[in-house]
CSV table of C-alpha atoms and ligand atoms in Angstrom, one decimal:
chain,number,residue,atom,x,y,z
A,212,MET,CA,-65.1,21.1,189.1
A,213,HIS,CA,-66.6,21.0,192.6
A,214,ARG,CA,-64.1,20.9,195.5
A,215,LYS,CA,-65.3,17.5,196.6
A,216,ASN,CA,-64.7,15.9,193.2
A,217,TYR,CA,-61.4,17.7,192.9
A,218,ILE,CA,-60.2,16.3,196.2
A,219,ARG,CA,-61.6,12.8,195.4
A,220,ASN,CA,-59.7,12.8,192.1
A,221,LEU,CA,-56.5,14.0,193.7
A,222,LYS,CA,-56.7,11.2,196.3
A,223,LYS,CA,-57.3,8.6,193.6
A,224,GLU,CA,-54.3,9.9,191.6
A,225,ILE,CA,-52.1,9.7,194.7
A,226,GLN,CA,-53.2,6.2,195.4
A,227,GLU,CA,-52.4,5.1,191.8
A,228,LEU,CA,-49.1,6.8,191.8
A,229,LYS,CA,-48.2,5.3,195.2
A,230,GLU,CA,-48.8,1.8,193.8
A,231,LYS,CA,-47.0,2.5,190.6
A,232,ARG,CA,-43.9,3.9,192.4
A,233,ASN,CA,-44.1,1.3,195.3
A,234,ALA,CA,-44.2,4.2,197.8
A,235,VAL,CA,-45.4,4.7,201.3
A,236,ILE,CA,-46.8,7.9,202.8
A,237,LEU,CA,-45.7,9.0,206.3
A,238,ALA,CA,-47.4,12.0,207.9
A,239,HIS,CA,-46.8,14.0,211.0
A,240,ASN,CA,-49.6,14.7,213.5
A,241,TYR,CA,-49.5,18.4,212.6
A,242,GLN,CA,-50.5,17.7,208.9
A,243,ARG,CA,-53.7,19.0,207.3
A,244,PRO,CA,-56.7,16.7,207.8
A,245,GLU,CA,-56.8,15.6,204.1
A,246,ILE,CA,-53.1,14.6,204.4
A,247,GLN,CA,-53.7,12.7,207.6
A,248,ASP,CA,-56.5,10.8,205.8
A,249,ILE,CA,-54.2,9.5,203.0
A,250,ALA,CA,-51.3,8.6,205.3
A,251,ASP,CA,-50.2,5.0,205.6
A,252,VAL,CA,-48.6,5.9,208.9
A,253,LEU,CA,-49.4,8.8,211.2
A,254,GLY,CA,-47.3,9.8,214.1
A,255,ASP,CA,-44.9,12.0,216.1
A,256,SER,CA,-41.3,12.5,215.0
A,257,ILE,CA,-40.0,9.4,216.7
A,258,THR,CA,-42.8,7.0,215.6
A,259,LEU,CA,-42.3,8.1,212.0
A,260,SER,CA,-38.5,7.8,212.3
A,261,LEU,CA,-38.6,4.3,213.6
A,262,LYS,CA,-41.2,3.4,211.0
A,263,ALA,CA,-39.0,4.9,208.2
A,264,LYS,CA,-36.1,2.6,209.4
A,265,GLU,CA,-38.1,-0.5,208.6
A,266,ILE,CA,-39.8,0.5,205.4
A,267,ASN,CA,-39.1,-1.9,202.5
A,268,LYS,CA,-41.0,0.0,199.8
A,269,ASP,CA,-38.8,1.9,197.3
A,270,ILE,CA,-40.0,5.4,198.2
A,271,ILE,CA,-40.9,7.2,201.4
A,272,VAL,CA,-43.1,10.3,200.9
A,273,TYR,CA,-42.6,12.3,204.0
A,274,CYS,CA,-45.4,14.7,204.9
A,275,GLY,CA,-43.8,16.8,207.5
A,276,VAL,CA,-41.0,19.3,207.6
A,277,ASP,CA,-37.5,19.1,206.1
A,278,VAL,CA,-35.7,18.2,209.3
A,279,GLN,CA,-38.0,15.2,209.8
A,280,ALA,CA,-37.6,13.9,206.3
A,281,ASP,CA,-33.8,14.1,206.9
A,282,ILE,CA,-34.1,11.7,209.8
A,283,ALA,CA,-36.0,9.2,207.6
A,284,LYS,CA,-33.2,9.4,205.0
A,285,ILE,CA,-30.5,9.0,207.8
A,286,LEU,CA,-32.2,5.9,209.1
A,287,ASN,CA,-33.0,4.3,205.8
A,288,PRO,CA,-30.4,5.8,203.3
A,289,LYS,CA,-31.0,3.3,200.5
A,290,LYS,CA,-34.6,4.5,200.0
A,291,ILE,CA,-35.7,7.6,198.1
A,292,VAL,CA,-37.2,10.0,200.5
A,293,LEU,CA,-39.5,12.7,199.0
A,294,LEU,CA,-40.5,16.0,200.7
A,295,PRO,CA,-43.5,17.2,198.7
A,296,ASP,CA,-42.6,20.9,199.3
A,297,ILE,CA,-39.0,22.1,199.3
A,298,ASN,CA,-40.1,25.1,201.4
A,299,ALA,CA,-41.6,23.0,204.2
A,300,LYS,CA,-38.8,24.0,206.5
A,301,CYS,CA,-39.1,24.0,210.3
A,302,THR,CA,-38.9,27.6,211.3
A,303,MET,CA,-37.2,26.8,214.6
A,304,ALA,CA,-34.4,24.9,212.8
A,305,LEU,CA,-33.8,28.0,210.7
A,306,MET,CA,-32.9,29.9,213.8
A,307,LEU,CA,-30.0,27.6,214.7
A,308,TYR,CA,-26.4,28.2,213.5
A,309,LEU,CA,-23.5,25.8,213.4
A,310,LYS,CA,-21.1,28.6,214.4
A,311,ASP,CA,-23.0,29.0,217.8
A,312,LEU,CA,-22.8,25.3,218.4
A,313,LYS,CA,-19.0,25.3,217.6
A,314,LYS,CA,-18.5,28.3,220.0
A,315,ALA,CA,-20.4,26.5,222.8
A,316,LYS,CA,-18.4,23.3,222.3
A,317,GLU,CA,-15.1,25.3,222.6
A,318,LYS,CA,-16.4,27.1,225.7
A,319,TYR,CA,-17.5,24.0,227.5
A,320,PRO,CA,-14.9,21.3,226.5
A,321,ASN,CA,-16.1,18.8,229.1
A,322,SER,CA,-19.7,18.9,228.0
A,323,GLN,CA,-21.6,16.8,225.5
A,324,VAL,CA,-23.8,18.2,222.9
A,325,LEU,CA,-27.5,17.2,222.7
A,326,LEU,CA,-29.3,18.2,219.6
A,327,TYR,CA,-33.1,18.2,218.9
A,328,THR,CA,-34.1,16.5,215.7
A,329,ASN,CA,-35.7,19.8,214.5
A,330,SER,CA,-32.3,21.3,213.6
A,331,PRO,CA,-30.3,22.0,210.4
A,332,ILE,CA,-28.7,19.0,208.8
A,333,GLU,CA,-25.1,20.4,209.0
A,334,MET,CA,-25.4,20.4,212.8
A,335,LYS,CA,-26.3,16.7,212.9
A,336,GLY,CA,-22.7,15.9,211.9
A,337,TYR,CA,-21.3,17.6,215.0
A,338,VAL,CA,-23.2,16.2,217.9
A,339,ASP,CA,-22.9,13.5,220.6
A,340,ARG,CA,-26.6,12.7,221.0
A,341,LEU,CA,-29.8,13.4,219.1
A,342,THR,CA,-33.3,13.4,220.6
A,343,THR,CA,-37.0,13.9,219.7
A,344,SER,CA,-39.5,15.4,222.1
A,345,ALA,CA,-40.7,11.9,223.0
A,346,ASN,CA,-37.4,10.5,224.4
A,347,ILE,CA,-35.7,13.6,225.6
A,348,ALA,CA,-35.7,12.8,229.3
A,349,GLU,CA,-34.2,9.3,228.8
A,350,VAL,CA,-31.6,10.5,226.3
A,351,ALA,CA,-30.5,13.4,228.5
A,352,GLY,CA,-30.5,11.3,231.6
A,353,ARG,CA,-28.2,8.6,230.1
A,354,MET,CA,-25.6,11.2,229.0
A,355,LYS,CA,-22.4,10.8,230.9
A,356,THR,CA,-21.6,14.5,231.5
A,357,ASP,CA,-23.3,16.8,234.1
A,358,THR,CA,-23.2,19.6,231.6
A,359,ILE,CA,-25.2,19.4,228.4
A,360,VAL,CA,-24.8,21.9,225.6
A,361,TRP,CA,-28.4,22.1,224.2
A,362,ALA,CA,-28.7,23.0,220.5
A,363,SER,CA,-32.4,24.1,220.2
A,364,ASP,CA,-35.4,25.7,221.8
A,365,ILE,CA,-34.8,27.7,225.0
A,366,HIS,CA,-38.1,26.5,226.6
A,367,MET,CA,-37.1,22.9,226.0
A,368,ALA,CA,-33.7,23.7,227.6
A,369,ASP,CA,-35.5,24.3,230.9
A,370,TYR,CA,-37.5,21.1,230.3
A,371,VAL,CA,-34.3,19.0,229.7
A,372,ALA,CA,-32.8,20.5,232.9
A,373,GLU,CA,-36.0,19.7,235.0
A,374,LYS,CA,-36.1,16.2,233.6
A,375,SER,CA,-32.4,15.3,233.8
A,376,GLY,CA,-31.3,17.3,236.8
A,377,LYS,CA,-28.3,18.4,234.7
A,378,LYS,CA,-26.9,21.8,233.9
A,379,VAL,CA,-28.2,22.6,230.4
A,380,ILE,CA,-26.6,25.4,228.4
A,381,PRO,CA,-28.5,26.5,225.2
A,382,ILE,CA,-26.3,27.6,222.4
A,383,SER,CA,-28.4,30.7,221.8
A,384,GLU,CA,-31.1,32.5,223.8
A,385,GLU,CA,-33.0,33.4,220.6
A,386,VAL,CA,-34.2,30.0,219.5
A,387,VAL,CA,-37.9,29.1,220.0
A,388,CYS,CA,-40.6,27.3,218.1
A,389,PRO,CA,-42.8,30.3,217.1
A,390,VAL,CA,-45.9,28.1,217.2
A,391,HIS,CA,-45.4,27.1,220.8
A,392,ASN,CA,-43.8,30.4,221.8
A,393,GLN,CA,-46.9,32.4,220.9
A,394,LEU,CA,-49.1,30.1,222.9
A,395,SER,CA,-49.6,32.3,225.9
A,396,LEU,CA,-50.8,31.9,229.5
A,397,ASP,CA,-53.7,34.3,228.6
A,398,ASP,CA,-54.8,32.0,225.9
A,399,LEU,CA,-54.6,29.0,228.2
A,400,MET,CA,-56.4,30.6,231.1
A,401,ASP,CA,-59.2,31.7,228.8
A,402,ALA,CA,-59.6,28.1,227.5
A,403,LYS,CA,-59.6,26.8,231.1
A,404,GLU,CA,-62.3,29.2,232.1
A,405,ARG,CA,-64.5,28.1,229.2
A,406,HIS,CA,-63.8,24.4,229.8
A,407,LEU,CA,-63.7,23.9,233.6
A,408,GLN,CA,-63.7,20.1,233.5
A,409,ALA,CA,-60.9,19.8,231.0
A,410,GLU,CA,-57.3,18.6,231.7
A,411,VAL,CA,-54.5,20.5,230.1
A,412,LEU,CA,-51.9,18.5,228.1
A,413,ALA,CA,-48.8,20.3,226.8
A,414,HIS,CA,-45.9,19.7,224.4
A,415,PRO,CA,-42.4,20.2,225.8
A,416,GLU,CA,-41.8,23.1,223.5
A,417,CYS,CA,-44.4,25.2,225.4
A,418,LEU,CA,-43.3,27.9,227.8
A,419,SER,CA,-42.6,26.7,231.4
A,420,GLU,CA,-45.6,28.7,232.7
A,421,ILE,CA,-47.8,26.6,230.3
A,422,ARG,CA,-46.1,23.3,231.2
A,423,LYS,CA,-46.7,24.1,234.9
A,424,LYS,CA,-50.5,24.1,234.3
A,425,ALA,CA,-50.4,20.8,232.4
A,426,LYS,CA,-51.5,17.5,233.9
A,427,HIS,CA,-49.2,15.7,231.4
A,428,ILE,CA,-46.4,16.9,229.2
A,429,ALA,CA,-45.6,14.7,226.1
A,430,SER,CA,-44.8,14.5,222.4
A,431,THR,CA,-47.8,14.6,220.1
A,432,GLU,CA,-48.1,10.8,220.1
A,433,GLY,CA,-47.7,10.8,223.9
A,434,ILE,CA,-50.6,13.2,224.2
A,435,LEU,CA,-52.7,10.9,222.0
A,436,ASN,CA,-51.9,7.8,224.0
A,437,TYR,CA,-52.6,9.6,227.3
A,438,CYS,CA,-56.0,10.7,226.1
A,439,LYS,CA,-56.9,7.2,225.0
A,440,LYS,CA,-56.0,5.7,228.4
A,441,SER,CA,-57.3,8.5,230.6
A,442,ASN,CA,-60.6,8.4,232.5
A,443,THR,CA,-61.0,12.1,231.8
A,444,ASN,CA,-63.3,13.1,229.0
A,445,GLU,CA,-62.2,16.7,228.1
A,446,PHE,CA,-58.8,18.0,227.3
A,447,ILE,CA,-57.2,21.4,226.4
A,448,ILE,CA,-54.4,20.7,224.0
A,449,ALA,CA,-51.4,23.0,224.2
A,450,THR,CA,-49.5,22.3,220.9
A,451,GLU,CA,-50.0,22.8,217.2
A,452,ASN,CA,-53.6,22.4,216.3
A,453,GLY,CA,-53.2,19.7,213.6
A,454,LEU,CA,-53.1,17.2,216.4
A,455,LEU,CA,-56.8,17.9,217.3
A,456,TYR,CA,-58.0,16.4,214.0
A,457,ARG,CA,-56.4,13.0,214.9
A,458,LEU,CA,-57.5,13.2,218.5
A,459,LYS,CA,-61.1,13.8,217.5
A,460,LYS,CA,-61.0,11.1,214.8
A,461,GLU,CA,-59.4,8.4,216.9
A,462,ILE,CA,-61.2,9.2,220.2
A,463,PRO,CA,-64.7,10.4,219.1
A,464,ASN,CA,-66.3,9.9,222.5
A,465,LYS,CA,-64.1,12.6,224.2
A,466,LYS,CA,-63.8,16.4,223.7
A,467,PHE,CA,-60.7,18.3,222.7
A,468,TYR,CA,-60.2,22.1,222.7
A,469,PRO,CA,-57.2,24.0,221.4
A,470,ALA,CA,-55.3,26.1,224.0
A,471,SER,CA,-54.7,28.7,221.3
A,472,GLU,CA,-56.6,29.1,218.1
A,473,THR,CA,-53.5,30.5,216.5
A,474,ALA,CA,-51.2,27.6,217.1
A,475,ILE,CA,-50.6,26.7,213.5
A,476,CYS,CA,-47.3,25.7,211.9
A,477,GLN,CA,-47.2,27.2,208.4
A,478,PRO,CA,-44.4,24.9,207.1
A,479,MET,CA,-46.3,21.8,208.2
A,480,LYS,CA,-49.4,23.1,206.3
A,481,ALA,CA,-47.3,23.6,203.2
A,482,ILE,CA,-47.8,19.9,202.3
A,483,THR,CA,-51.0,19.7,200.2
A,484,LEU,CA,-52.6,16.9,198.3
A,485,GLN,CA,-51.6,18.5,195.0
A,486,ARG,CA,-48.0,18.7,196.2
A,487,VAL,CA,-48.0,15.1,197.3
A,488,ARG,CA,-49.4,14.1,193.9
A,489,ASP,CA,-46.7,16.2,192.1
A,490,SER,CA,-44.0,14.8,194.3
A,491,LEU,CA,-44.9,11.2,193.3
A,492,LYS,CA,-45.4,12.1,189.7
A,493,GLU,CA,-42.1,14.1,189.3
A,494,MET,CA,-40.1,12.3,192.0
A,495,LYS,CA,-39.4,15.6,193.8
A,496,TYR,CA,-38.0,16.8,196.2
A,497,GLN,CA,-35.5,14.1,196.9
A,498,VAL,CA,-33.7,14.4,200.2
A,499,GLU,CA,-29.9,14.2,199.8
A,500,ILE,CA,-27.5,14.2,202.7
A,501,PRO,CA,-23.6,14.2,202.4
A,502,LYS,CA,-22.3,10.8,203.6
A,503,HIS,CA,-20.1,12.1,206.4
A,504,ILE,CA,-23.0,13.9,208.0
A,505,LEU,CA,-25.4,11.0,207.5
A,506,ASP,CA,-22.9,8.6,209.1
A,507,LYS,CA,-22.2,10.9,212.1
A,508,ALA,CA,-26.0,11.6,212.6
A,509,ARG,CA,-26.8,7.9,212.5
A,510,GLU,CA,-24.1,7.2,215.0
A,511,ALA,CA,-25.5,9.9,217.3
A,512,ILE,CA,-29.0,8.3,217.0
A,513,GLU,CA,-27.6,4.8,217.8
A,514,LYS,CA,-25.7,6.1,220.8
A,515,SER,CA,-28.9,7.8,221.9
A,516,GLY,CA,-30.6,4.4,222.0
A,517,TRP,CA,-33.4,4.8,219.4
B,231,13P,P1,-43.2,15.6,218.1
B,231,13P,O1,-41.9,15.1,218.6
B,231,13P,O2,-44.3,15.5,219.0
B,231,13P,O3,-43.5,15.0,216.8
B,231,13P,O4,-43.1,17.2,217.8
B,231,13P,C1,-42.4,17.7,216.7
B,231,13P,C2,-42.5,19.1,216.5
B,231,13P,O5,-42.3,19.6,215.4
B,231,13P,C3,-43.0,19.9,217.6
B,231,13P,O6,-43.2,21.2,217.2
B,232,SF4,FE1,-40.7,23.5,213.7
B,232,SF4,FE2,-42.3,24.5,215.6
B,232,SF4,FE3,-43.3,23.8,213.2
B,232,SF4,FE4,-42.6,22.0,215.0
B,232,SF4,S1,-44.2,23.4,215.2
B,232,SF4,S2,-42.1,22.0,212.8
B,232,SF4,S3,-40.7,23.0,215.9
B,232,SF4,S4,-41.8,25.4,213.6
């Protein structure tokens, strides 16, 4: 069978299964183009989380990474949440250990712990506040302590400190998002030389030297919204390259260039049409979260104001 027919048939099968199962498909902005095309809702972590909260269908198929599907389950625990590939695990979250978080909490008893949503589920039962990249400045700013124990990416730790004016202590110096960490100043300067009129837009997970060159720093959805409103016509995008497909599709009159050709998140790309079809057909892989963690995580989200 030709690829075009194969893809068309898969999409048709997914549509039929979706109706039969009373399901909805949520997809992150880093997903493959063909997954973005079949999504009922596209967005960044917070947009999809808030959407998941109000879904009244029976099943949520989450096309993203494990840690994001967990949040959908936490916010709407009565629904079945399916992650189409059990191995779609955020690489950065796998670098975080609960023992380091517990150690930091003991060392700084007067601090509060702020956790990024891209973190292991067992940690979500131990934190004071939870944040996504979109609301990090507000959540950190509203925290009552001057010292924040930060359980995630070291580049974002700097960003939280810059934005909140607080002392931010990362639980480990060895935690980065490999996709944003490999995005170098060399890559960016090269892109800038080739596109002299373009504005640089960066995700908060980028290195501070990249953020300093950016006109605007925002979550993936924040970048999209900025490009829609801006009077500028060309942009260099410093984040995972899946976002470029959505930018080009929704803003066809403007030009978008990747800051790095190699900014690709493999776990995000593990979600394929075939796996979405199989997931709906076989009802796999269902997200399960122990109740005590789920309740504590939801409380942290509520306290964080989202
Ligand atoms: P967003 O908060 O923009 O969705 O980013 C999530 C993410 O995985 C960044 O690497
Ligand atoms: Fe995790 Fe980085 Fe991939 Fe985002 S881009 S899902 S933080 S590994």
